[in-house]
Every structure is written in structure tokens, then in C-alpha cells.
PDB file of C-alpha atoms and ligand atoms in Angstrom:
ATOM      1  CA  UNK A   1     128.183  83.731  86.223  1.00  0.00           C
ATOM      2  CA  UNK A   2     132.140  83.821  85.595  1.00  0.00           C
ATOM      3  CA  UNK A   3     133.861  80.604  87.250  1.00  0.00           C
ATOM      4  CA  UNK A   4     135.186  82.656  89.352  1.00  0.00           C
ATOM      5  CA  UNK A   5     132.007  84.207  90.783  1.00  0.00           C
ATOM      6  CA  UNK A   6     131.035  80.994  91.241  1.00  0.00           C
ATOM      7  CA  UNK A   7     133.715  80.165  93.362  1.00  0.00           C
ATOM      8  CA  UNK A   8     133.252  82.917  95.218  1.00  0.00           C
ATOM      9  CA  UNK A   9     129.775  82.524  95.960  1.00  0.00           C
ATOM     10  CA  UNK A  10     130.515  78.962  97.121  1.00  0.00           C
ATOM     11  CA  UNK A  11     133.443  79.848  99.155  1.00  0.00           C
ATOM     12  CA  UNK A  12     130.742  81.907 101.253  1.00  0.00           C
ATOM     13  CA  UNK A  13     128.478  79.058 101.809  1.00  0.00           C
ATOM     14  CA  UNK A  14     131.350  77.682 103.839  1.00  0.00           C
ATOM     15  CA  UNK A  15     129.727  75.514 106.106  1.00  0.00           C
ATOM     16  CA  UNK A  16     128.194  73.091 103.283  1.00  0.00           C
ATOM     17  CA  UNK A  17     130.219  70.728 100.690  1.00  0.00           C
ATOM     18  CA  UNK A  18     131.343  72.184  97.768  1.00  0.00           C
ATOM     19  CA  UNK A  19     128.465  69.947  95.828  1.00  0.00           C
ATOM     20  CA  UNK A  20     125.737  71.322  98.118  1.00  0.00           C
ATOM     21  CA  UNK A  21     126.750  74.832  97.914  1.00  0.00           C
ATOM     22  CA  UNK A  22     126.886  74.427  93.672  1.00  0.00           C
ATOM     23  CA  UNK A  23     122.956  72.346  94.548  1.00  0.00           C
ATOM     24  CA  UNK A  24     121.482  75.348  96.509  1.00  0.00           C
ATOM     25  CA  UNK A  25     122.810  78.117  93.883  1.00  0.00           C
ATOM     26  CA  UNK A  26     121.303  76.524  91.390  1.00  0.00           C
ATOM     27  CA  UNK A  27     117.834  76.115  92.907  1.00  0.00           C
ATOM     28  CA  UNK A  28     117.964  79.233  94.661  1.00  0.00           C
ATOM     29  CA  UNK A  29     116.242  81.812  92.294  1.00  0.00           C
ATOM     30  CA  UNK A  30     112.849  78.834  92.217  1.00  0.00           C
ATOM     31  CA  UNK A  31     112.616  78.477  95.442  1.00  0.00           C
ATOM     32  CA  UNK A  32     112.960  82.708  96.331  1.00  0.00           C
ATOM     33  CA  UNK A  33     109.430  83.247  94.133  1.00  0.00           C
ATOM     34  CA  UNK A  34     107.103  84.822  96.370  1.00  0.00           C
ATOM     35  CA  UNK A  35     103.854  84.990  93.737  1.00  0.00           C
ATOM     36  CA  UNK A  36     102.752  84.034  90.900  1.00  0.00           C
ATOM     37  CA  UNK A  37     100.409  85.072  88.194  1.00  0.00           C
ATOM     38  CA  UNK A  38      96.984  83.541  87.257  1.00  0.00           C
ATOM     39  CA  UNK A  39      94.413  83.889  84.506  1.00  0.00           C
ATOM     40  CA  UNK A  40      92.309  86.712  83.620  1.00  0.00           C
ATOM     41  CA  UNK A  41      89.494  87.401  85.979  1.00  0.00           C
ATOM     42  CA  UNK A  42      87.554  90.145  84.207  1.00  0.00           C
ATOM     43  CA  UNK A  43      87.701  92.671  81.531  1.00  0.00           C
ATOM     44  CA  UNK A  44      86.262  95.705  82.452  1.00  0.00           C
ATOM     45  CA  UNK A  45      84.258  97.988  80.269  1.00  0.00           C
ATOM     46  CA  UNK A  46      83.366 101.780  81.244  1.00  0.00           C
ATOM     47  CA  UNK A  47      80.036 102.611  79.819  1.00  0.00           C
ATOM     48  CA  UNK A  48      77.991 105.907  79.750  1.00  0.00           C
ATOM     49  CA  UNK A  49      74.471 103.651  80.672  1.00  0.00           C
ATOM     50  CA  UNK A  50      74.756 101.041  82.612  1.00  0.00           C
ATOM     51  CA  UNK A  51      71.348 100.241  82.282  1.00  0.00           C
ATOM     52  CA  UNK A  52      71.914  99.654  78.438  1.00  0.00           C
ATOM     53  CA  UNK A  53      75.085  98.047  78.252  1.00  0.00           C
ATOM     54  CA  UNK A  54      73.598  95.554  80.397  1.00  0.00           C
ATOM     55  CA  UNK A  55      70.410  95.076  78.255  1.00  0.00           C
ATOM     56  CA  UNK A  56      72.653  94.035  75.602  1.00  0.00           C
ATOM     57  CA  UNK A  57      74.831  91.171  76.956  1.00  0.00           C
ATOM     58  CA  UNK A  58      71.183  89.945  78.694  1.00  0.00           C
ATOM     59  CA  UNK A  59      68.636  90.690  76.228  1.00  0.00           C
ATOM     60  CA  UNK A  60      70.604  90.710  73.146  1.00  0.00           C
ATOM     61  CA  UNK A  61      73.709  88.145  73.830  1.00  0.00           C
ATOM     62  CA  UNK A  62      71.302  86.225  76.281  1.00  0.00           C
ATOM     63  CA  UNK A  63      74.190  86.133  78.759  1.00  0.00           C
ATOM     64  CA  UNK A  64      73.190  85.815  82.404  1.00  0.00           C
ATOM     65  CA  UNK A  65      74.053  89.200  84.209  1.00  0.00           C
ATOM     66  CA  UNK A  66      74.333  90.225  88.222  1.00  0.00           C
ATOM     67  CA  UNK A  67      72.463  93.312  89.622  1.00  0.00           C
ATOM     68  CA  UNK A  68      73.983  96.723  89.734  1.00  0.00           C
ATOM     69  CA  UNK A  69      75.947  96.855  92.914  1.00  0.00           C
ATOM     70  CA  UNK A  70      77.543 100.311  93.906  1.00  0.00           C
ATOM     71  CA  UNK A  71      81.028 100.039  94.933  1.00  0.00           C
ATOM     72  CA  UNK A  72      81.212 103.679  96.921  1.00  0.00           C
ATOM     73  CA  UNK A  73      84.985 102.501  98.206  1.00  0.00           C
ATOM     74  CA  UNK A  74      85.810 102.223  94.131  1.00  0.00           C
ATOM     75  CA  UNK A  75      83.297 105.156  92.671  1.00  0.00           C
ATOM     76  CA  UNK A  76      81.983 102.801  90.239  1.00  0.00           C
ATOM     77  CA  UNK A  77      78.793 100.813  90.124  1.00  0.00           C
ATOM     78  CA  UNK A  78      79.383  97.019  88.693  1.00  0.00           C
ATOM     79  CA  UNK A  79      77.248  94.827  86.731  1.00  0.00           C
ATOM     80  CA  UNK A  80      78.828  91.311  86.234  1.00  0.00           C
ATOM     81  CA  UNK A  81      78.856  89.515  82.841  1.00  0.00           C
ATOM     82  CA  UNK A  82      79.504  85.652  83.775  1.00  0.00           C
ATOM     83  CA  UNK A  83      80.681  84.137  80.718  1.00  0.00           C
ATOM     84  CA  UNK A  84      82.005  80.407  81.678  1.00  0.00           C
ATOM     85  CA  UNK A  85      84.860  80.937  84.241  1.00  0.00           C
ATOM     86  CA  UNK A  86      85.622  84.434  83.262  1.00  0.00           C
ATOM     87  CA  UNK A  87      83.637  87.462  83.246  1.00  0.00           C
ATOM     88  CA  UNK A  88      82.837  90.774  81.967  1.00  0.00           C
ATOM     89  CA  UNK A  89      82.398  93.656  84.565  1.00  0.00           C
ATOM     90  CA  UNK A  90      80.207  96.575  83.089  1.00  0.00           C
ATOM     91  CA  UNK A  91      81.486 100.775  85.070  1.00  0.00           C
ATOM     92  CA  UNK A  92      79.491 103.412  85.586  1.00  0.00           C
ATOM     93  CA  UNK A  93      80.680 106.607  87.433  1.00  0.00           C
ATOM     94  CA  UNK A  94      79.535 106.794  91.236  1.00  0.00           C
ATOM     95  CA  UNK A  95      80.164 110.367  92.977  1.00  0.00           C
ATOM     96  CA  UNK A  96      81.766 113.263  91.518  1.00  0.00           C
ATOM     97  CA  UNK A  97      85.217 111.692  92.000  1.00  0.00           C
ATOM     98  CA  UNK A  98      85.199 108.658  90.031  1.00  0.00           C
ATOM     99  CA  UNK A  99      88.430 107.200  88.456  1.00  0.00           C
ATOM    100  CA  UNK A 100      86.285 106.104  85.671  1.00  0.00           C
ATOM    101  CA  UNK A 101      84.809 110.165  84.859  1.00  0.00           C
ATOM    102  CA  UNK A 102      88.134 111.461  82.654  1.00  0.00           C
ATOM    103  CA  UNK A 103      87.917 108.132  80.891  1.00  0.00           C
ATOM    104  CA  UNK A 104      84.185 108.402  79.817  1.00  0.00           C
ATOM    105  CA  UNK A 105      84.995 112.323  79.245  1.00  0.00           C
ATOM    106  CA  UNK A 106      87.267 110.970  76.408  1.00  0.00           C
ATOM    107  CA  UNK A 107      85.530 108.295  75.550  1.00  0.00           C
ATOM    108  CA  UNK A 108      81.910 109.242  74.944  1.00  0.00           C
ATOM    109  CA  UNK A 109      80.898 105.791  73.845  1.00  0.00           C
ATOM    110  CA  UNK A 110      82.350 104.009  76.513  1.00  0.00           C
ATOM    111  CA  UNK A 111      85.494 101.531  75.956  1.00  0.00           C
ATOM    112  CA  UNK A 112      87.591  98.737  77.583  1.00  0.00           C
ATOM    113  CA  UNK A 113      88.752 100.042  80.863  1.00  0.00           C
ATOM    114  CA  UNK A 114      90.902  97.588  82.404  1.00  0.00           C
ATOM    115  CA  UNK A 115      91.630  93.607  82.816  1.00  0.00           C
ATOM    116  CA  UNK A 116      92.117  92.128  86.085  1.00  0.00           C
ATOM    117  CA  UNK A 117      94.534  89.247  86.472  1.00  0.00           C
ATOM    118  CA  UNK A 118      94.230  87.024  89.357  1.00  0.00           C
ATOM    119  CA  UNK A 119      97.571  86.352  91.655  1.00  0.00           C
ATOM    120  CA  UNK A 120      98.270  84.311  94.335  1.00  0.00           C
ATOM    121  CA  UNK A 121     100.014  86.797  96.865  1.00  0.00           C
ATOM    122  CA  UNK A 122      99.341  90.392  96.481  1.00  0.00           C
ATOM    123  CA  UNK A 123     101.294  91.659  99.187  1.00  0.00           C
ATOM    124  CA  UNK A 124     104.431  89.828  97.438  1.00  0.00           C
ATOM    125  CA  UNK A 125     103.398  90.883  93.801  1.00  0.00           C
ATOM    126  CA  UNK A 126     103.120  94.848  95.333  1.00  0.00           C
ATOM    127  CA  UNK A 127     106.145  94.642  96.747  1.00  0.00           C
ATOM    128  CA  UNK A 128     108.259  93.079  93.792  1.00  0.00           C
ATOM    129  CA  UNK A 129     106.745  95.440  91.284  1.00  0.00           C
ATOM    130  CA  UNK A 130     107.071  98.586  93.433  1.00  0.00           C
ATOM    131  CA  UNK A 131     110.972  97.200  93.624  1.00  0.00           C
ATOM    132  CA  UNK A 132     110.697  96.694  89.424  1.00  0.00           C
ATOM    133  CA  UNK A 133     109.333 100.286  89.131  1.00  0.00           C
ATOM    134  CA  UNK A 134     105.480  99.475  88.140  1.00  0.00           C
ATOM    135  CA  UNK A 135     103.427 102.316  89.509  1.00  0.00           C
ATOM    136  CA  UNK A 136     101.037 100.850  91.703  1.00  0.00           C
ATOM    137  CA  UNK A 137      97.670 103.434  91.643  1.00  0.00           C
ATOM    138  CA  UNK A 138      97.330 103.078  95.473  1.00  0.00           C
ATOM    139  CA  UNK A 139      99.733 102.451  98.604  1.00  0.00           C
ATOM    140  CA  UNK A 140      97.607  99.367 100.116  1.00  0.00           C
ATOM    141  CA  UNK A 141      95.096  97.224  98.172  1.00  0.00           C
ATOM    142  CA  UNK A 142      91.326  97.821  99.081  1.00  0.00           C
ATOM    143  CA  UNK A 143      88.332  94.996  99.107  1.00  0.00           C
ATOM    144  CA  UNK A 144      87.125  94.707  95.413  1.00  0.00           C
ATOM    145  CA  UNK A 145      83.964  93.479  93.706  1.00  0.00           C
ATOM    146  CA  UNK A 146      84.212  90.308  94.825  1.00  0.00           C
ATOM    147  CA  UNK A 147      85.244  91.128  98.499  1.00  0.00           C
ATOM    148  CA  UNK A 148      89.098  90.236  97.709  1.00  0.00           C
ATOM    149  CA  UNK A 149      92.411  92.602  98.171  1.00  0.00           C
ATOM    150  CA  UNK A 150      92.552  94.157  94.690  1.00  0.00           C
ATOM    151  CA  UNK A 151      95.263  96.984  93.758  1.00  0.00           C
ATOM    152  CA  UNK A 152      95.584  98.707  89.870  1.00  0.00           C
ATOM    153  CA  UNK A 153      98.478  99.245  87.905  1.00  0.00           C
ATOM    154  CA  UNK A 154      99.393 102.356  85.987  1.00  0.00           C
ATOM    155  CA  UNK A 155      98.402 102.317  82.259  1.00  0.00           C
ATOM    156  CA  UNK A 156     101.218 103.940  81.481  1.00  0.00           C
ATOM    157  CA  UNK A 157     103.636 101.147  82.605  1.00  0.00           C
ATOM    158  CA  UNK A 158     101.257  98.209  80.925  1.00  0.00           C
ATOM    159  CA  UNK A 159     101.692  98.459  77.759  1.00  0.00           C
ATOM    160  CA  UNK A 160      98.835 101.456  77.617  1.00  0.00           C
ATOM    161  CA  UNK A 161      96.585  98.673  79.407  1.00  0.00           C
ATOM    162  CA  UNK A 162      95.200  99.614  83.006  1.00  0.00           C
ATOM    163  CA  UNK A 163      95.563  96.719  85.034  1.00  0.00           C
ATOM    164  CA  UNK A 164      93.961  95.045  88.269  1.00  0.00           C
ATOM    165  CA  UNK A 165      95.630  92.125  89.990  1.00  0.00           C
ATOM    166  CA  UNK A 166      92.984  89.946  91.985  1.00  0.00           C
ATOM    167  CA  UNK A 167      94.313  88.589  95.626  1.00  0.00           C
ATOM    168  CA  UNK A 168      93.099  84.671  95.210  1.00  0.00           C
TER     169      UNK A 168
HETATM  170  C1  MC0 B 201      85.340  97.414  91.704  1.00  0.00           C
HETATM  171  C2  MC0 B 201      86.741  97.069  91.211  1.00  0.00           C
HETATM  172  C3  MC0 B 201      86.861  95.560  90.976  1.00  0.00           C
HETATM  173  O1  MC0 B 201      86.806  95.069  89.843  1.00  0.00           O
HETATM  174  O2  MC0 B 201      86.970  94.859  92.011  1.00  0.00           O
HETATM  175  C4  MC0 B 201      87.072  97.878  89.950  1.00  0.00           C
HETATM  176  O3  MC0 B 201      87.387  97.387  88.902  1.00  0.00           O
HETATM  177  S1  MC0 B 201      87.044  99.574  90.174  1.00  0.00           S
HETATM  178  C5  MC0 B 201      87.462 100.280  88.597  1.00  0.00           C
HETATM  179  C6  MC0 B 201      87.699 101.734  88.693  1.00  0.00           C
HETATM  180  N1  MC0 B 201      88.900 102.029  89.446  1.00  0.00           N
HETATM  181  C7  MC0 B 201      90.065 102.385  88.886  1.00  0.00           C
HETATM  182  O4  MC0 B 201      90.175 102.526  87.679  1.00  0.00           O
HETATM  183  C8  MC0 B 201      91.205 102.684  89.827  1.00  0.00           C
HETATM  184  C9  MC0 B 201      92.520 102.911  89.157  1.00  0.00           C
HETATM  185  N2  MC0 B 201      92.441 103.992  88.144  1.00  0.00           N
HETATM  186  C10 MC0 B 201      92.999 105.207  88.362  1.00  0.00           C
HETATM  187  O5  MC0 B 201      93.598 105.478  89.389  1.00  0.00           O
HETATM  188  C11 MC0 B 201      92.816 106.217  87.272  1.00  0.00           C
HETATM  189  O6  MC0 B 201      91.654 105.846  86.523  1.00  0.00           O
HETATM  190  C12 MC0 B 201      94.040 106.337  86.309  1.00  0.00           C
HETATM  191  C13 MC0 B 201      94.333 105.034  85.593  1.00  0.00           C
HETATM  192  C14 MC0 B 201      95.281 106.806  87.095  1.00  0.00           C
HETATM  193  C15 MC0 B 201      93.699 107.376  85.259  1.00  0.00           C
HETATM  194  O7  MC0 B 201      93.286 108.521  85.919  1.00  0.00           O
HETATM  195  P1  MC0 B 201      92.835 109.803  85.104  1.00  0.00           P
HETATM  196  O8  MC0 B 201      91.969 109.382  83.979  1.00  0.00           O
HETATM  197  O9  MC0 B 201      92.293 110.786  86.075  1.00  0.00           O
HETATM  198  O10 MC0 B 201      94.211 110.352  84.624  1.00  0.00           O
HETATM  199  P2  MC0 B 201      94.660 110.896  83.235  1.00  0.00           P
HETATM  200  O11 MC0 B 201      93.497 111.313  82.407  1.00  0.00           O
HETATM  201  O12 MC0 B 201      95.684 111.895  83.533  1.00  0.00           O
HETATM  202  O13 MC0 B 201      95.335 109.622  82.598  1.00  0.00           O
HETATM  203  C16 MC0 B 201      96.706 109.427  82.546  1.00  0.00           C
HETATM  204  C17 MC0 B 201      97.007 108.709  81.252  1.00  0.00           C
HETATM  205  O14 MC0 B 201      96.484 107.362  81.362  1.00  0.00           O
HETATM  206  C18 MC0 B 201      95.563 107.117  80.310  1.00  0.00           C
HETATM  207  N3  MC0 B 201      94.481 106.286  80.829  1.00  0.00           N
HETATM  208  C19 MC0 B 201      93.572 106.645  81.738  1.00  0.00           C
HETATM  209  N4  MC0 B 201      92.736 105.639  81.991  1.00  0.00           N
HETATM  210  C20 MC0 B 201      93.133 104.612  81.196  1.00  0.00           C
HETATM  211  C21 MC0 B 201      92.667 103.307  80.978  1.00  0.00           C
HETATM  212  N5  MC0 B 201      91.617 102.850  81.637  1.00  0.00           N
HETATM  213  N6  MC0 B 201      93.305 102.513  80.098  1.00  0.00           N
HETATM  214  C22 MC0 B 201      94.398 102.989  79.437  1.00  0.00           C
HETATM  215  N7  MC0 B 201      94.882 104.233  79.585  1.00  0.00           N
HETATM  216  C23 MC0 B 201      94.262 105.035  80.452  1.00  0.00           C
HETATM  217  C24 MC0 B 201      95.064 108.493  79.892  1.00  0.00           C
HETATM  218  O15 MC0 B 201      94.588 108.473  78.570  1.00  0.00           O
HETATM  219  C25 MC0 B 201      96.325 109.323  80.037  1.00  0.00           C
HETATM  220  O16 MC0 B 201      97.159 109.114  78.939  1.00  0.00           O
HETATM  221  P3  MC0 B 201      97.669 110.319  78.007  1.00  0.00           P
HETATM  222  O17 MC0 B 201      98.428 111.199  78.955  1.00  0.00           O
HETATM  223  O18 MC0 B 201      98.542 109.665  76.983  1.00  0.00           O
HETATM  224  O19 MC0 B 201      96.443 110.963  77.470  1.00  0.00           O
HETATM  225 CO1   CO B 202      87.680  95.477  87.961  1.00  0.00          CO
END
């Protein structure tokens, strides 16, 4: 900022000293944060058979894998790859409406479908990047896998990545 903007910003904290005006525009933008991103919580992978892509990460990888859990509010079912603190979550379609079905149409084989990044304050982290112009793929978060306030956001605006943030 110009000197002069300075000034001017100063001049409208009138009530403080000059020297605690200058203090609180300096600090201002850390202490206006509102969220904050965490670490990866799972990378999801959309798979034609559930029931196979889970035999290899148990039987083959010897990982240690959940049941398969329908998620009707989602149209997926889940199957949970823990691996150390992070984990691998295994799609299948669920209804004729899935968000997963145009995905598998294009890829037959299955593929990596999205990464979910935990954050601190979803509410916040909705707002600020509906303000930054991040398409958010629904107007409210809904109760994910893990019974937390999840929300996606659009591929398109993610580097061609489709991503979930993860209320904590
Ligand atoms: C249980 C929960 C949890 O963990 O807690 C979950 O994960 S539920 C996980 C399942 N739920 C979700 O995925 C919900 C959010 N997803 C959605 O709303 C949808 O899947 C969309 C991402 C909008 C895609 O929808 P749809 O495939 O019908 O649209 P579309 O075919 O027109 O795709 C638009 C463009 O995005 C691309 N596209 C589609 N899916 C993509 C993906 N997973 N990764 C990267 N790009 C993707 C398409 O190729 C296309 O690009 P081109 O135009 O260049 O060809
Ligand atoms: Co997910």
C-alpha cells in the first residue's frame, strides 16, 4: 500500500494512536482467517466391483479393510482402506442416480475419483470459496462416510481433480 493509503487507512482508525492503528493493519489479514486446511483424508477410487477391488488391497496387499457400507444420501457404497493415518475409500454406484455412474461409463476399469482434504471450518471454507468463485457441487454440506459435514468441489476448478473437504 502507497504511503498515502496508509495514511488514510490510519486516519480512519481515529480513536487509536497512530502506532496502534499502523499495529492492527499489520496483523489484521492473520487474525481475519476463518479456516484452514489440513492433510489428506482419503483418496477415493471408483471401481466397477467392489467386491474385487477390495480382495486386492486385503488379500493381495494384506491391508486391513472395513465392510461395504451403503451411503444411500451419497449413491455410493464405501469400503475403507486404512493405511496408517490416511486411507483409501473404494465407490461403487448405489441407485440409478449415482454421481459416480458417468465416471465408471468412461472409465470402464475404474480410476481415482476424488481426494478429500480435511478443514477445520467448513461453513467458513464454503463461504470464502463460493466468494473466490470455486464451484461448490452442492448448496449445504451433507453427513459423509465418517458421519462429518462433507461438501465436493468442481473438477473443473481443481486442477481437473474432484475434491472433498472433510469438516474436522
Ligand atoms: C461418501 C462420501 C465420503 O467420502 O464421505 C463420498 O466420497 S461420496 C463420492 C461420490 N459423490 C460425488 O462424487 C459428489 C460430487 N460429484 C458430482 O457432483 C459429480 O460426480 C460431478 C463431479 C459434477 C461430475 O458429474 P458428471 O460425471 O455427471 O458430469 P460430467 O460427466 O458432465 O462431468 C463434467 C466434467 O467433469 C469431469 N469429471 C467428472 N467426474 C470427475 C472426477 N471424478 N474427476 C475429475 N474430473 C471429473 C468430466 O470428465 C467432465 O469433463 P469433460 O467435460 O472435460 O469431459
Ligand atoms: Co470421499
Amino acid at each position: 500500500m502507497s504511503s498515502l493509503g496508509s495514511k488514510l487507512l490510519v486516519n480512519s482508525l481515529r480513536k487509536l494512536s497512530y502506532s496502534q492503528a499502523r499495529h492492527i493493519h499489520r496483523t489484521l489479514p492473520m487474525s481475519t482467517k476463518k479456516w484452514n486446511i489440513g492433510k489428506i483424508n482419503h483418496v477415493a477410487m471408483a471401481t466397477p466391483d467392489i467386491e474385487k477391488a477390495t480382495s486386492l488391497f486385503r488379500d493381495v496387499l494384506g491391508a486391513k479393510v472395513s465392510e461395504k457400507h451403503p451411503q444411500p444420501e451419497h449413491g455410493v457404497y464405501t469400503v475403507f482402506v486404512e493405511l496408517g493415518d490416511t486411507k483409501i475409500e473404494l465407490l461403487n454406484p448405489l441407485g440409478d442416480k449415482s454421481p459416480i455412474q458417468n465416471f465408471l461409463d468412461k472409465n470402464k476399469s475404474g480410476g481415482m475419483h476424488h481426494i478429500c482434504i480435511e478443514v477445520d471450518n467448513i461453513e467458513e471454507a464454503m463461504k470464502d470459496l463460493k466468494a473466490k468463485k470455486i464451484r461448490l457441487l452442492s448448496d449445504e454440506a451433507k453427513i459423509g462416510a465418517h458421519g462429518k459435514p462433507v461438501v465436493f468441489l468442481h473438477p473443473k476448478d481443481c486442477n481437473g481433480v474432484l475434491v472433498e473437504l472433510e469438516q474436522q
